[in-house]
Coordinates of C-alpha atoms and ligand atoms in Angstrom, one line a residue:
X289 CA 95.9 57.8 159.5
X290 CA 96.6 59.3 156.3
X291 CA 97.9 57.0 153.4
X292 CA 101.0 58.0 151.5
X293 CA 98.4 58.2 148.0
X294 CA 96.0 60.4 149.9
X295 CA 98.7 62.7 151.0
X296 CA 99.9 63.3 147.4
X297 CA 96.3 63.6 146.5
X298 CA 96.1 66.3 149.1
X299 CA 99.0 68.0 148.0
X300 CA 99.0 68.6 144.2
X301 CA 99.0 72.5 143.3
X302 CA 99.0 73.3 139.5
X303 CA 102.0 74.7 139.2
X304 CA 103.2 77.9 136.7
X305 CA 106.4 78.2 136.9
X306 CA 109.1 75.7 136.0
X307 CA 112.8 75.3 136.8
X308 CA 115.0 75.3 133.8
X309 CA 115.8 71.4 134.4
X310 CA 114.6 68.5 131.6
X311 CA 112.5 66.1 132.6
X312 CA 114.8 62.6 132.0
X313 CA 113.4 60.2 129.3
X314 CA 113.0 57.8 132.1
X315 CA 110.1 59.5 134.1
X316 CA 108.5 60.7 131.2
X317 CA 107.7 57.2 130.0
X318 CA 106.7 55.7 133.3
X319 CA 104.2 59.0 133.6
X320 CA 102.3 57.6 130.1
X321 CA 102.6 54.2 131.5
X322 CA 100.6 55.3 134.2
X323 CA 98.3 57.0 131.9
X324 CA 97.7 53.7 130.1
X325 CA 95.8 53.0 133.2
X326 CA 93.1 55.4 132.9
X327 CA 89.5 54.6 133.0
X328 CA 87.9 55.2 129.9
X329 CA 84.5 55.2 128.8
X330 CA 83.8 51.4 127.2
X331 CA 87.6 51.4 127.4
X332 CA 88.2 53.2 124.2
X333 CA 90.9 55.2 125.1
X334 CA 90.1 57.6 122.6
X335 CA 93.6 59.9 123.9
X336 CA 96.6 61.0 121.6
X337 CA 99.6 62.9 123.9
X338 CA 101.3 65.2 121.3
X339 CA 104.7 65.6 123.2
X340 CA 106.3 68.9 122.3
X341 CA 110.1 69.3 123.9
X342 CA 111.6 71.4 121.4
X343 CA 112.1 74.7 122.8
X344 CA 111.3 76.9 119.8
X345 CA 108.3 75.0 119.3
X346 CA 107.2 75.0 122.8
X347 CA 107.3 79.2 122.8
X348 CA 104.9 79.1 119.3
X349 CA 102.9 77.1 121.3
X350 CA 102.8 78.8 124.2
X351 CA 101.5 82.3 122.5
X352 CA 98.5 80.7 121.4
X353 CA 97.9 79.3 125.2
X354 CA 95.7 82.5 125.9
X355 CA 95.3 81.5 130.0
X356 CA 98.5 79.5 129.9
X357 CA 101.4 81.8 128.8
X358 CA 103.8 79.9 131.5
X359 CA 103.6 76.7 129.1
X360 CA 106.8 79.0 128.2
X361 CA 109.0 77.9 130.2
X362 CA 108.3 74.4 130.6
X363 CA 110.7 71.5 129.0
X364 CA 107.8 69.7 127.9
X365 CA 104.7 70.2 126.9
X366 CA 101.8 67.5 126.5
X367 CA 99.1 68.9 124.0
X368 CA 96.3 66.3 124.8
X369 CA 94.3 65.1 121.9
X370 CA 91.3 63.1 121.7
X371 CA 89.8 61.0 118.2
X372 CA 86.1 62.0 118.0
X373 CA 85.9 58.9 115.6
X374 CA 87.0 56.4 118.6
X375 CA 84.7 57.8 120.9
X376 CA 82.4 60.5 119.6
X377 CA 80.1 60.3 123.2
X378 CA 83.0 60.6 125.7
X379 CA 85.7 61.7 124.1
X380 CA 85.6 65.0 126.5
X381 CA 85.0 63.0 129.8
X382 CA 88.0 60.8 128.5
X383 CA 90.4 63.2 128.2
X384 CA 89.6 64.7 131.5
X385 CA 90.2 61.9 133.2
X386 CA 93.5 61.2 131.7
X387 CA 94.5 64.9 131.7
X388 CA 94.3 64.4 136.2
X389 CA 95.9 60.9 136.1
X390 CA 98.9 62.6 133.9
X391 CA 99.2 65.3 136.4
X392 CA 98.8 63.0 139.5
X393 CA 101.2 60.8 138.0
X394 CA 103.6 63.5 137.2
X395 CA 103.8 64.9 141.0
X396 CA 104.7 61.1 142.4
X397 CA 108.0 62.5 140.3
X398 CA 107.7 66.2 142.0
X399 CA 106.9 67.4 138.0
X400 CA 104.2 70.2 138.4
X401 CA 101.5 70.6 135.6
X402 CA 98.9 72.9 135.4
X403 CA 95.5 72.6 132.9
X404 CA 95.3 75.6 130.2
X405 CA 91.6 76.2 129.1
X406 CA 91.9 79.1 126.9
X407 CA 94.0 78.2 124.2
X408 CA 94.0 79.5 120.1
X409 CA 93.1 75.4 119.2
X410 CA 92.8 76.0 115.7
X411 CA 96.3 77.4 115.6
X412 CA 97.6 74.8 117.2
X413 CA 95.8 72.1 115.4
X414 CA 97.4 74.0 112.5
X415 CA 100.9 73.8 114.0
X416 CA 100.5 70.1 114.5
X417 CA 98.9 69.3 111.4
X418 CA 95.5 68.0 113.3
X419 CA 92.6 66.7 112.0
X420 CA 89.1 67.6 112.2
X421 CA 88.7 64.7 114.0
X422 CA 90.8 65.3 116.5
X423 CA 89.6 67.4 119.3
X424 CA 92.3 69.1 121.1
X425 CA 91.1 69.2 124.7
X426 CA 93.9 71.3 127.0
X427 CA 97.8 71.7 126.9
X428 CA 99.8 70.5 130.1
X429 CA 103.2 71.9 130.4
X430 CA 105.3 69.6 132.8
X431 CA 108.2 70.6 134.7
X432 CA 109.5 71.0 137.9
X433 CA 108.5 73.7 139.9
X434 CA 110.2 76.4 140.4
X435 CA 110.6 78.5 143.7
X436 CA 107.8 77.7 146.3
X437 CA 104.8 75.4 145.9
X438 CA 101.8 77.2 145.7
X439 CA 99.3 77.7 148.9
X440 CA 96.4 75.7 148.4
X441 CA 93.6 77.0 147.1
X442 CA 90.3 77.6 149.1
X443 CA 88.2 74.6 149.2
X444 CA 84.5 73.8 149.9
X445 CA 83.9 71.7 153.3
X446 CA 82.6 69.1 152.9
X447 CA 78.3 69.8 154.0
X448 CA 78.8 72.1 150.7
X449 CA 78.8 69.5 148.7
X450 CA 78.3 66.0 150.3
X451 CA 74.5 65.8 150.5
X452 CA 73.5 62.2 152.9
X453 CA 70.5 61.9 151.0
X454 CA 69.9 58.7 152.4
X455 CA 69.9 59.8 156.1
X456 CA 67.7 63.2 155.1
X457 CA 65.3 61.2 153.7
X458 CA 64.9 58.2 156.3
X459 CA 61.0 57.0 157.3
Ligands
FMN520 C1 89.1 72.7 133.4 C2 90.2 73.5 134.0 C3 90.6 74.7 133.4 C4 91.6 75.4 133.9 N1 92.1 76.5 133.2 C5 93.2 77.2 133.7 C6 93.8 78.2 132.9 O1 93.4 78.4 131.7 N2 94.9 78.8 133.4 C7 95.4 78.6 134.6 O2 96.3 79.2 135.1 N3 94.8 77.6 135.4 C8 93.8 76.9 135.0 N4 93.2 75.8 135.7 C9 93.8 75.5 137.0 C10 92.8 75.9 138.2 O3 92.8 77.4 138.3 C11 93.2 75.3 139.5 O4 93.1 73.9 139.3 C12 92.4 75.7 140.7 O5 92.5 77.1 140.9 C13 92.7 74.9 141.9 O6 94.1 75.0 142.2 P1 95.0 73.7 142.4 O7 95.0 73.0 141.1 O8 96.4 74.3 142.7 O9 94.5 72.9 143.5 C14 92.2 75.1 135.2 C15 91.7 73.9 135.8 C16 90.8 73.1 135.2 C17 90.3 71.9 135.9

């Protein structure tokens, strides 16, 4: 029997397209209370979440989101930061991490998200006001999805990728 987690793990889409609809103060804050949950490596928790809702803003932003120019219409967008000084080994993995336990978090509340890997960062760090230090790792527009979810996306089975080394291997 499925759980109710593994269901909503099995469901997620990245999502494009967002309803014109705010995401209330509320949510927002109990999404980043779930990413204060995050494993980290040696728990540094080397993350900053820049948290852009001003709309003007949020269209700059989005023109220098090369692969991402739906951040447009998002209410919010999360530009996700990480302190190289913190954690100068794992500050990559880190953000990862935190980047899929926002968007998990996020669709408990039906909020869509989608990662953005081609992005102008040194405009944006500009924008912000950045540091060197500060490695800007992907923007995640939140909002609530507009029109249809998305069709899943093909996936491996599972002998593509699941190797029982152990039972290969035996005698
Ligand atoms: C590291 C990474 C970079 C991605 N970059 C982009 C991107 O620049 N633009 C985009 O539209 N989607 C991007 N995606 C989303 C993927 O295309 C998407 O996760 C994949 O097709 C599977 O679809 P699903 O998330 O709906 O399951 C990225 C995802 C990851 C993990």
């Amino acid at each position: 029997m499925e759980s109710e987690g593994l269901k909503l793990l099995k469901a997620r889409r990245s999502i494009r397209s967002f309803e014109d609809r705010t995401i209330e103060d509320n949510i927002l804050t109990e999404i980043f209370e779930t990413c204060r949950w995050c494993m980290s490596a040696v728990n540094r928790q080397p993350w900053e979440f820049y948290v852009i809702r001003n709309k003007d803003l949020i269209k700059k932003i989005a023109k220098e989101c090369t692969t991402g120019p739906f951040a447009a219409s998002a209410p919010v967008l999360i530009v996700l930061v990480g302190d190289k000084e913190v954690q100068p080994n794992w500050y990559v993995h880190d953000l990862c991490f935190i980047s899929l336990q926002l968007a998990l978090a996020a669709w408990t509340f039906g909020i869509g998200t989608c990662w953005i890997g081609r992005i102008n960062r040194d405009n944006v760090k500009d924008i912000l006001g950045l540091k060197e230090k500060d490695h800007l790792l992907t923007i995640l527009p939140l909002g609530y999805p507009k029109g249809d979810i998305p069709d899943p996306r093909p996936r491996k089975s599972l002998n593509e990728f699941v190797k029982y080394f152990d039972l290969k291997n035996k005698g």
